[in-house]
Amino acid sequence: LGSYLTVFGYSLRKALPDVIIKTRLRNVINTLTKNVYEYGCTGIFEKHKLLYSFQMTMKLEQSEGRVTQHQLEFFIKGNVTLEKSERPCPARWISSQGWEDILKLSEEFQAEFGTLASHVEHNTERWKAWYDLDAPESTLPPGGMAEDVSPFHKLMLMRCFRVDRVYQAVTNYISNTMGEFFITPPFISLDSIFDQSSPTTPVVFILSPGSDPTSDLM
């Protein structure tokens, strides 16, 4: 909480002023969101930064009602039941777990995916062509289904068919939802870090062998 309050106070000072309250609040929110992202990225490894950005995106999307906890849990875990469905998988190129995920998606999110399993069963060649694409996350799936679903629903669909492309799909989702800024690891600015420090908030450097920030500090 103390760290957040520090970033919050810093964001209040840096946000563009405006005589219109709504505009001022929007400026503060945008500045705070970016500063929280930069502050968090300062203390985590490079490989964790996309996950951190995705977590921020999810919290904001859930607060706006665009993503539910149920949807997020499916995206993270898929179908975790131990009992396998009696409905046979219609094609060899669909993994057994992928088919179980498709069935769960059809059953629990019927408004968007109620006909998904049946559509796959009757259009295996069309789905196979989409499945074989180098970047299926950038192309509409068969049947025009993606025209009626949200960007996060497309992530849920991608999870069922091409787990190997989920990383790129998440990157695209964050970029489209939050902006390019939140998929680009920020440059570590010592000036910015110094601005957020205080006599009671020191700056601690955890250095890897061979690194020496002395020249940047002098």
Coordinates of N, CA and C in Angstrom, one line a residue:
L1 N 0.8 -1.2 0.0 CA 0.0 0.0 0.0 C 0.9 1.3 0.0
G2 N 1.9 1.2 0.8 CA 2.8 2.4 0.8 C 3.4 2.7 -0.5
S3 N 3.8 1.6 -1.3 CA 4.4 1.8 -2.6 C 3.4 2.4 -3.6
Y4 N 2.2 1.9 -3.5 CA 1.1 2.4 -4.3 C 0.8 3.8 -4.1
L5 N 0.7 4.2 -2.8 CA 0.5 5.6 -2.5 C 1.6 6.5 -3.0
T6 N 2.8 6.0 -3.0 CA 3.9 6.8 -3.6 C 3.7 7.0 -5.1
V7 N 3.4 5.9 -5.8 CA 3.1 6.0 -7.2 C 1.9 6.9 -7.5
F8 N 0.9 6.8 -6.6 CA -0.3 7.6 -6.8 C 0.0 9.1 -6.6
G9 N 0.7 9.4 -5.6 CA 1.1 10.8 -5.4 C 2.0 11.4 -6.5
Y10 N 2.9 10.5 -7.0 CA 3.7 10.9 -8.2 C 2.9 11.1 -9.4
S11 N 1.8 10.3 -9.6 CA 1.0 10.4 -10.8 C 0.1 11.7 -10.7
L12 N -0.3 12.0 -9.5 CA -1.1 13.3 -9.4 C -0.3 14.5 -9.8
R13 N 1.0 14.5 -9.5 CA 1.9 15.6 -9.8 C 2.2 15.6 -11.3
K14 N 2.3 14.5 -11.9 CA 2.7 14.4 -13.3 C 1.5 14.5 -14.3
A15 N 0.3 14.2 -13.9 CA -0.8 14.2 -14.8 C -1.1 15.6 -15.3
L16 N -1.5 15.7 -16.5 CA -1.8 17.0 -17.1 C -3.0 17.7 -16.3
P17 N -2.9 18.9 -15.9 CA -4.0 19.6 -15.3 C -5.1 20.0 -16.2
D18 N -6.2 20.2 -15.7 CA -7.4 20.6 -16.6 C -8.5 21.1 -15.7
V19 N -9.1 22.2 -16.2 CA -10.2 22.8 -15.4 C -11.5 22.0 -15.3
I20 N -11.6 21.1 -16.3 CA -12.8 20.2 -16.4 C -12.5 18.9 -15.5
I21 N -13.3 18.7 -14.5 CA -13.0 17.6 -13.6 C -12.9 16.3 -14.3
K22 N -13.8 15.9 -15.2 CA -13.8 14.6 -15.9 C -12.5 14.4 -16.6
T23 N -12.1 15.5 -17.3 CA -10.8 15.4 -18.1 C -9.6 15.2 -17.2
R24 N -9.7 16.0 -16.0 CA -8.6 15.9 -15.1 C -8.5 14.4 -14.5
L25 N -9.7 13.9 -14.2 CA -9.7 12.5 -13.6 C -9.2 11.5 -14.7
R26 N -9.6 11.7 -15.9 CA -9.1 10.8 -17.0 C -7.6 10.9 -17.1
N27 N -7.1 12.1 -17.0 CA -5.6 12.3 -17.1 C -4.9 11.6 -16.0
V28 N -5.5 11.7 -14.8 CA -4.9 11.1 -13.6 C -4.9 9.6 -13.7
I29 N -6.0 9.0 -14.2 CA -6.2 7.6 -14.3 C -5.2 7.0 -15.3
N30 N -5.1 7.7 -16.5 CA -4.2 7.2 -17.5 C -2.7 7.3 -17.1
T31 N -2.4 8.4 -16.4 CA -1.0 8.5 -15.9 C -0.7 7.5 -14.8
L32 N -1.7 7.3 -13.9 CA -1.5 6.3 -12.8 C -1.3 4.9 -13.4
T33 N -2.2 4.6 -14.4 CA -2.1 3.2 -15.0 C -0.7 3.0 -15.6
K34 N -0.2 4.0 -16.3 CA 1.1 3.8 -16.9 C 2.2 3.8 -15.9
N35 N 2.1 4.6 -14.8 CA 3.1 4.6 -13.8 C 3.1 3.3 -13.0
V36 N 2.0 2.8 -12.7 CA 1.9 1.5 -12.0 C 2.5 0.4 -12.8
Y37 N 2.3 0.4 -14.2 CA 2.9 -0.6 -15.0 C 4.5 -0.4 -15.0
E38 N 4.9 0.8 -15.2 CA 6.4 1.0 -15.1 C 7.0 0.7 -13.8
Y39 N 6.3 1.1 -12.7 CA 6.8 0.8 -11.4 C 6.9 -0.7 -11.2
G40 N 5.9 -1.5 -11.6 CA 5.9 -2.9 -11.4 C 7.0 -3.6 -12.2
C41 N 7.2 -3.1 -13.5 CA 8.2 -3.7 -14.4 C 9.6 -3.5 -13.9
T42 N 9.8 -2.4 -13.1 CA 11.1 -2.1 -12.6 C 11.6 -3.2 -11.7
G43 N 10.7 -3.9 -11.0 CA 11.1 -4.9 -10.0 C 10.9 -6.3 -10.4
I44 N 10.6 -6.6 -11.6 CA 10.3 -8.0 -12.0 C 11.2 -8.4 -13.2
F45 N 11.3 -9.7 -13.4 CA 12.1 -10.2 -14.5 C 11.4 -9.9 -15.9
E46 N 12.2 -9.9 -16.9 CA 11.7 -9.6 -18.3 C 10.6 -10.6 -18.7
K47 N 10.8 -11.9 -18.4 CA 9.9 -12.9 -18.8 C 8.5 -12.8 -18.1
H48 N 8.5 -12.0 -17.0 CA 7.2 -11.9 -16.2 C 6.4 -10.7 -16.6
K49 N 7.0 -9.8 -17.4 CA 6.4 -8.5 -17.7 C 5.1 -8.6 -18.5
L50 N 5.0 -9.5 -19.4 CA 3.8 -9.7 -20.2 C 2.7 -10.2 -19.3
L51 N 3.0 -11.1 -18.4 CA 2.0 -11.7 -17.4 C 1.5 -10.5 -16.5
Y52 N 2.4 -9.7 -16.1 CA 2.0 -8.6 -15.2 C 1.1 -7.6 -16.0
S53 N 1.4 -7.3 -17.2 CA 0.6 -6.5 -18.0 C -0.8 -7.1 -18.2
F54 N -0.8 -8.4 -18.5 CA -2.1 -9.1 -18.7 C -2.9 -9.1 -17.4
Q55 N -2.3 -9.2 -16.3 CA -3.0 -9.1 -15.0 C -3.6 -7.8 -14.8
M56 N -2.9 -6.7 -15.1 CA -3.4 -5.4 -15.0 C -4.6 -5.2 -16.0
T57 N -4.5 -5.7 -17.2 CA -5.6 -5.6 -18.2 C -6.8 -6.3 -17.7
M58 N -6.7 -7.5 -17.1 CA -7.8 -8.3 -16.6 C -8.5 -7.5 -15.5
K59 N -7.8 -7.0 -14.6 CA -8.4 -6.2 -13.5 C -9.2 -5.1 -14.0
L60 N -8.7 -4.3 -15.0 CA -9.4 -3.2 -15.5 C -10.6 -3.6 -16.3
E61 N -10.5 -4.7 -17.1 CA -11.6 -5.2 -17.9 C -12.7 -5.8 -17.0
Q62 N -12.3 -6.4 -15.9 CA -13.3 -7.0 -15.0 C -14.0 -5.8 -14.3
S63 N -13.3 -4.8 -14.0 CA -14.0 -3.6 -13.3 C -15.0 -2.9 -14.2
E64 N -14.7 -3.0 -15.5 CA -15.7 -2.4 -16.5 C -16.8 -3.4 -16.9
G65 N -16.7 -4.7 -16.4 CA -17.7 -5.6 -16.7 C -17.6 -6.3 -18.1
R66 N -16.4 -6.2 -18.7 CA -16.2 -6.7 -20.0 C -15.7 -8.2 -20.0
V67 N -15.2 -8.6 -18.8 CA -14.7 -9.9 -18.6 C -15.2 -10.4 -17.2
T68 N -15.7 -11.6 -17.2 CA -16.2 -12.1 -15.9 C -15.1 -13.1 -15.3
Q69 N -15.2 -13.3 -14.0 CA -14.3 -14.3 -13.4 C -14.4 -15.7 -14.0
H70 N -15.6 -16.0 -14.3 CA -15.8 -17.4 -14.9 C -15.1 -17.5 -16.2
Q71 N -15.1 -16.5 -17.1 CA -14.4 -16.5 -18.3 C -12.9 -16.5 -18.1
L72 N -12.4 -15.8 -17.1 CA -11.0 -15.8 -16.9 C -10.5 -17.1 -16.4
E73 N -11.3 -17.8 -15.5 CA -11.0 -19.1 -15.0 C -10.9 -20.1 -16.1
F74 N -11.8 -20.0 -17.0 CA -11.8 -21.0 -18.2 C -10.5 -20.7 -19.0
F75 N -10.2 -19.5 -19.2 CA -9.0 -19.2 -20.0 C -7.7 -19.7 -19.4
I76 N -7.7 -19.6 -18.0 CA -6.5 -20.0 -17.3 C -6.4 -21.5 -17.2
K77 N -7.5 -22.2 -16.9 CA -7.5 -23.6 -16.5 C -8.1 -24.5 -17.6
G78 N -9.0 -24.0 -18.4 CA -9.7 -24.9 -19.3 C -10.6 -25.9 -18.6
N79 N -10.8 -27.0 -19.2 CA -11.6 -28.1 -18.6 C -10.7 -29.0 -17.7
V80 N -10.9 -28.9 -16.4 CA -10.1 -29.6 -15.5 C -10.8 -30.9 -14.9
T81 N -11.9 -31.2 -15.4 CA -12.6 -32.4 -14.9 C -11.9 -33.6 -15.3
L82 N -11.9 -34.6 -14.4 CA -11.2 -35.9 -14.6 C -11.9 -36.8 -15.6
E83 N -13.3 -36.7 -15.6 CA -14.1 -37.6 -16.4 C -14.1 -37.0 -17.8
K84 N -13.8 -37.9 -18.8 CA -13.8 -37.6 -20.2 C -15.2 -37.6 -20.7
S85 N -15.5 -36.8 -21.7 CA -16.8 -36.8 -22.3 C -17.0 -38.0 -23.2
E86 N -18.2 -38.5 -23.3 CA -18.5 -39.6 -24.2 C -18.7 -39.2 -25.6
R87 N -18.8 -37.9 -25.9 CA -18.9 -37.4 -27.2 C -17.5 -37.5 -27.9
P88 N -17.4 -38.2 -29.0 CA -16.1 -38.5 -29.6 C -15.5 -37.3 -30.3
C89 N -14.2 -37.2 -30.3 CA -13.5 -36.1 -30.9 C -13.7 -36.3 -32.5
P90 N -14.0 -35.3 -33.2 CA -14.3 -35.5 -34.7 C -13.1 -35.5 -35.6
A91 N -11.9 -35.2 -35.0 CA -10.7 -35.1 -35.9 C -9.5 -35.4 -35.1
R92 N -8.5 -36.1 -35.7 CA -7.3 -36.4 -35.0 C -6.4 -35.2 -34.7
W93 N -6.5 -34.2 -35.5 CA -5.7 -33.0 -35.3 C -6.1 -32.2 -34.1
I94 N -7.3 -32.5 -33.5 CA -7.7 -31.9 -32.3 C -7.2 -32.7 -31.1
S95 N -6.5 -32.2 -30.2 CA -6.0 -32.9 -29.1 C -7.2 -33.3 -28.2
S96 N -7.0 -34.4 -27.4 CA -8.1 -34.8 -26.5 C -8.4 -33.7 -25.5
Q97 N -7.4 -33.0 -25.0 CA -7.7 -31.9 -24.0 C -8.4 -30.8 -24.7
G98 N -7.9 -30.5 -26.0 CA -8.6 -29.4 -26.7 C -10.0 -29.7 -27.0
W99 N -10.4 -30.9 -27.3 CA -11.8 -31.3 -27.5 C -12.6 -31.1 -26.2
E100 N -12.0 -31.5 -25.1 CA -12.7 -31.4 -23.8 C -12.9 -29.9 -23.5
D101 N -12.0 -29.0 -23.9 CA -12.1 -27.6 -23.7 C -13.2 -27.0 -24.6
I102 N -13.3 -27.5 -25.8 CA -14.3 -27.1 -26.7 C -15.7 -27.4 -26.2
L103 N -15.8 -28.6 -25.7 CA -17.1 -29.0 -25.1 C -17.5 -28.2 -23.9
K104 N -16.6 -27.9 -23.1 CA -16.8 -27.1 -21.9 C -17.2 -25.7 -22.3
L105 N -16.5 -25.2 -23.3 CA -16.8 -23.8 -23.8 C -18.2 -23.8 -24.4
S106 N -18.6 -24.8 -25.1 CA -20.0 -24.9 -25.7 C -21.1 -25.0 -24.6
E107 N -20.8 -25.7 -23.6 CA -21.8 -25.9 -22.5 C -21.9 -24.8 -21.6
E108 N -20.8 -24.1 -21.2 CA -20.9 -23.1 -20.1 C -21.0 -21.7 -20.7
F109 N -20.8 -21.5 -22.0 CA -20.9 -20.2 -22.5 C -21.7 -20.3 -23.8
Q110 N -23.0 -20.7 -23.6 CA -23.9 -21.0 -24.7 C -24.2 -19.8 -25.5
A111 N -24.3 -18.6 -24.9 CA -24.7 -17.4 -25.7 C -23.7 -17.1 -26.8
E112 N -22.4 -17.4 -26.6 CA -21.4 -17.1 -27.6 C -20.9 -18.4 -28.3
F113 N -20.9 -19.5 -27.6 CA -20.3 -20.7 -28.2 C -21.2 -21.9 -28.1
G114 N -22.5 -21.7 -28.0 CA -23.4 -22.9 -27.9 C -23.3 -23.8 -29.0
T115 N -23.0 -23.4 -30.2 CA -23.0 -24.2 -31.4 C -21.6 -24.6 -31.8
L116 N -20.6 -24.2 -31.0 CA -19.2 -24.4 -31.4 C -18.9 -25.9 -31.7
A117 N -19.2 -26.8 -30.7 CA -18.8 -28.2 -30.9 C -19.5 -28.8 -32.1
S118 N -20.8 -28.5 -32.4 CA -21.5 -29.0 -33.5 C -20.9 -28.5 -34.8
H119 N -20.5 -27.2 -34.8 CA -20.0 -26.6 -36.0 C -18.6 -27.2 -36.3
V120 N -17.8 -27.5 -35.3 CA -16.5 -28.2 -35.6 C -16.8 -29.6 -36.1
E121 N -17.7 -30.3 -35.6 CA -18.0 -31.6 -36.1 C -18.4 -31.7 -37.5
H122 N -19.2 -30.6 -38.0 CA -19.7 -30.6 -39.3 C -18.8 -29.8 -40.3
N123 N -17.8 -29.2 -39.8 CA -16.9 -28.4 -40.7 C -15.5 -28.6 -40.3
T124 N -15.1 -29.9 -40.2 CA -13.7 -30.1 -39.7 C -12.7 -29.6 -40.7
E125 N -12.9 -29.7 -42.0 CA -11.9 -29.2 -43.0 C -11.7 -27.7 -42.9
R126 N -12.8 -27.0 -42.7 CA -12.6 -25.5 -42.6 C -11.9 -25.2 -41.3
W127 N -12.2 -25.9 -40.2 CA -11.5 -25.6 -38.9 C -10.0 -26.0 -39.0
K128 N -9.8 -27.1 -39.7 CA -8.4 -27.6 -39.9 C -7.6 -26.5 -40.7
A129 N -8.2 -25.9 -41.7 CA -7.5 -24.9 -42.5 C -7.1 -23.7 -41.6
W130 N -8.1 -23.3 -40.7 CA -7.8 -22.2 -39.8 C -6.7 -22.6 -38.7
Y131 N -6.9 -23.9 -38.3 CA -5.9 -24.4 -37.3 C -4.5 -24.4 -37.8
D132 N -4.3 -24.7 -39.1 CA -3.0 -24.8 -39.7 C -2.3 -23.5 -40.0
L133 N -3.0 -22.4 -39.9 CA -2.5 -21.1 -40.2 C -1.3 -20.8 -39.3
D134 N -0.3 -20.1 -39.8 CA 0.8 -19.7 -38.9 C 0.4 -18.8 -37.8
A135 N -0.6 -17.9 -38.1 CA -1.1 -17.0 -37.0 C -2.6 -16.9 -37.0
P136 N -3.2 -18.0 -36.5 CA -4.7 -18.1 -36.5 C -5.3 -17.0 -35.6
E137 N -4.5 -16.5 -34.7 CA -5.1 -15.4 -33.8 C -5.4 -14.1 -34.5
S138 N -4.8 -14.0 -35.7 CA -5.0 -12.8 -36.5 C -6.1 -12.9 -37.6
T139 N -6.7 -14.1 -37.6 CA -7.7 -14.4 -38.7 C -9.0 -14.9 -38.0
L140 N -10.1 -14.5 -38.6 CA -11.4 -14.9 -38.1 C -11.6 -16.4 -38.3
P141 N -12.1 -17.1 -37.2 CA -12.3 -18.6 -37.4 C -13.5 -18.8 -38.3
P142 N -13.7 -20.1 -38.7 CA -14.8 -20.4 -39.6 C -16.2 -20.0 -39.1
G143 N -17.1 -19.7 -40.0 CA -18.5 -19.5 -39.6 C -18.8 -18.1 -39.2
G144 N -17.8 -17.2 -39.2 CA -18.0 -15.8 -38.8 C -18.3 -15.7 -37.3
M145 N -17.9 -16.7 -36.6 CA -18.2 -16.7 -35.1 C -17.6 -15.5 -34.4
A146 N -16.4 -15.2 -34.8 CA -15.7 -14.1 -34.1 C -16.4 -12.7 -34.2
E147 N -17.3 -12.6 -35.2 CA -17.9 -11.3 -35.4 C -18.9 -11.0 -34.2
D148 N -19.3 -12.0 -33.5 CA -20.3 -11.8 -32.5 C -19.8 -11.9 -31.1
V149 N -18.5 -12.1 -30.9 CA -17.9 -12.3 -29.6 C -16.9 -11.2 -29.3
S150 N -16.6 -11.1 -28.0 CA -15.7 -10.1 -27.6 C -14.2 -10.5 -27.8
P151 N -13.3 -9.6 -27.7 CA -11.9 -9.9 -27.9 C -11.4 -11.0 -26.9
F152 N -11.9 -11.0 -25.7 CA -11.5 -12.0 -24.7 C -12.1 -13.3 -25.1
H153 N -13.3 -13.4 -25.6 CA -13.9 -14.6 -26.1 C -13.0 -15.3 -27.2
K154 N -12.3 -14.5 -28.0 CA -11.4 -15.0 -29.0 C -10.2 -15.7 -28.3
L155 N -9.8 -15.1 -27.2 CA -8.7 -15.7 -26.5 C -9.1 -17.1 -25.9
M156 N -10.3 -17.2 -25.4 CA -10.9 -18.4 -24.9 C -10.9 -19.5 -26.1
L157 N -11.3 -19.0 -27.3 CA -11.4 -19.9 -28.4 C -10.0 -20.4 -28.8
M158 N -9.0 -19.5 -28.8 CA -7.6 -19.8 -29.2 C -7.1 -20.8 -28.2
R159 N -7.4 -20.7 -26.9 CA -6.9 -21.7 -25.9 C -7.3 -23.1 -26.2
C160 N -8.5 -23.3 -26.8 CA -9.0 -24.6 -27.1 C -8.3 -25.3 -28.3
F161 N -7.9 -24.4 -29.3 CA -7.3 -25.0 -30.5 C -5.8 -24.9 -30.6
R162 N -5.2 -23.7 -30.3 CA -3.8 -23.5 -30.5 C -3.2 -22.9 -29.3
V163 N -2.9 -23.8 -28.3 CA -2.3 -23.3 -27.0 C -0.9 -22.6 -27.3
D164 N -0.2 -23.1 -28.4 CA 1.1 -22.5 -28.7 C 1.0 -21.1 -29.2
R165 N -0.2 -20.6 -29.6 CA -0.3 -19.3 -30.1 C -1.0 -18.3 -29.1
V166 N -1.2 -18.9 -27.9 CA -1.9 -18.1 -26.8 C -1.0 -16.9 -26.4
Y167 N 0.3 -17.1 -26.4 CA 1.2 -16.0 -26.0 C 1.1 -14.8 -26.9
Q168 N 1.1 -15.1 -28.2 CA 1.0 -14.0 -29.2 C -0.5 -13.4 -29.1
A169 N -1.5 -14.3 -28.9 CA -2.8 -13.8 -28.9 C -3.0 -12.9 -27.7
V170 N -2.4 -13.2 -26.5 CA -2.5 -12.3 -25.4 C -1.8 -11.0 -25.6
T171 N -0.7 -11.1 -26.3 CA 0.1 -9.8 -26.6 C -0.8 -8.9 -27.5
N172 N -1.5 -9.5 -28.5 CA -2.4 -8.7 -29.3 C -3.5 -8.2 -28.6
Y173 N -4.1 -9.0 -27.7 CA -5.2 -8.5 -26.9 C -4.8 -7.3 -26.0
I174 N -3.7 -7.4 -25.3 CA -3.3 -6.3 -24.5 C -3.0 -5.0 -25.3
S175 N -2.4 -5.2 -26.5 CA -2.1 -4.1 -27.4 C -3.4 -3.4 -27.8
N176 N -4.4 -4.2 -28.2 CA -5.7 -3.7 -28.7 C -6.5 -3.1 -27.6
T177 N -6.4 -3.6 -26.4 CA -7.2 -3.2 -25.2 C -6.6 -2.0 -24.5
M178 N -5.3 -2.1 -24.2 CA -4.6 -1.1 -23.4 C -3.7 -0.2 -24.2
G179 N -3.2 -0.7 -25.3 CA -2.3 0.1 -26.1 C -0.9 -0.5 -26.2
E180 N -0.1 -0.1 -27.2 CA 1.2 -0.6 -27.4 C 2.1 -0.4 -26.2
F181 N 1.9 0.6 -25.5 CA 2.8 0.9 -24.3 C 2.8 -0.2 -23.3
F182 N 1.8 -1.0 -23.2 CA 1.7 -2.0 -22.2 C 2.2 -3.4 -22.6
I183 N 2.7 -3.5 -23.8 CA 3.4 -4.7 -24.2 C 4.9 -4.4 -24.5
T184 N 5.3 -3.2 -24.3 CA 6.7 -2.8 -24.5 C 7.3 -2.6 -23.1
P185 N 8.2 -3.5 -22.7 CA 8.9 -3.3 -21.4 C 9.5 -1.9 -21.4
P186 N 9.2 -1.1 -20.3 CA 9.7 0.3 -20.3 C 11.2 0.4 -20.1
F187 N 11.8 1.4 -20.6 CA 13.2 1.7 -20.4 C 13.4 2.2 -19.0
I188 N 14.3 1.6 -18.3 CA 14.6 2.0 -16.9 C 15.2 3.3 -16.8
S189 N 14.5 4.3 -16.4 CA 15.0 5.7 -16.3 C 15.4 6.0 -14.8
L190 N 16.7 6.2 -14.6 CA 17.1 6.5 -13.2 C 16.6 7.8 -12.8
D191 N 16.3 8.7 -13.7 CA 15.7 10.0 -13.3 C 14.3 9.8 -12.8
S192 N 13.6 9.0 -13.5 CA 12.2 8.7 -13.0 C 12.2 8.0 -11.6
I193 N 13.1 7.0 -11.5 CA 13.2 6.3 -10.2 C 13.6 7.3 -9.1
F194 N 14.5 8.2 -9.4 CA 14.9 9.2 -8.4 C 13.8 10.1 -8.0
D195 N 12.9 10.5 -9.0 CA 11.8 11.3 -8.7 C 10.8 10.7 -7.8
Q196 N 10.7 9.3 -7.8 CA 9.8 8.6 -7.0 C 10.4 8.2 -5.6
S197 N 11.7 8.5 -5.4 CA 12.3 8.2 -4.2 C 12.1 9.4 -3.2
S198 N 12.5 9.1 -2.0 CA 12.4 10.2 -0.9 C 13.5 9.8 0.1
P199 N 13.7 10.7 1.1 CA 14.6 10.4 2.2 C 14.2 9.1 2.9
T200 N 13.0 8.8 2.9 CA 12.5 7.5 3.6 C 12.2 6.4 2.6
T201 N 12.4 6.6 1.3 CA 12.2 5.6 0.3 C 13.5 5.5 -0.5
P202 N 14.4 4.7 -0.1 CA 15.7 4.6 -0.8 C 15.6 3.8 -2.0
V203 N 16.6 3.9 -2.9 CA 16.7 3.2 -4.1 C 17.7 2.0 -3.9
V204 N 17.3 0.8 -4.1 CA 18.2 -0.4 -3.9 C 18.5 -1.0 -5.2
F205 N 19.7 -1.2 -5.6 CA 20.1 -1.8 -6.8 C 20.5 -3.3 -6.5
I206 N 19.9 -4.2 -7.2 CA 20.3 -5.6 -7.2 C 21.0 -5.9 -8.5
L207 N 22.3 -6.0 -8.4 CA 23.1 -6.1 -9.6 C 23.5 -7.5 -10.0
S208 N 23.5 -7.8 -11.3 CA 24.0 -9.0 -11.8 C 25.5 -8.9 -12.0
P209 N 26.3 -10.0 -12.0 CA 27.7 -9.9 -12.1 C 28.1 -9.1 -13.4
G210 N 29.0 -8.2 -13.2 CA 29.6 -7.4 -14.3 C 28.8 -6.1 -14.6
S211 N 27.7 -5.9 -14.0 CA 26.9 -4.6 -14.2 C 27.4 -3.6 -13.2
D212 N 27.4 -2.4 -13.7 CA 27.9 -1.3 -12.9 C 27.2 0.0 -13.3
P213 N 26.2 0.5 -12.5 CA 25.4 1.7 -12.8 C 26.1 3.0 -12.4
T214 N 27.3 2.9 -11.9 CA 28.0 4.1 -11.4 C 28.0 5.2 -12.4
S215 N 28.3 4.9 -13.7 CA 28.4 6.0 -14.7 C 27.1 6.6 -14.9
D216 N 26.0 5.9 -14.8 CA 24.6 6.5 -14.9 C 24.2 7.3 -13.8
L217 N 24.8 7.1 -12.6 CA 24.4 7.8 -11.4 C 25.2 9.1 -11.3
M218 N 26.4 9.1 -11.8 CA 27.3 10.3 -11.6 C 26.9 11.5 -12.6

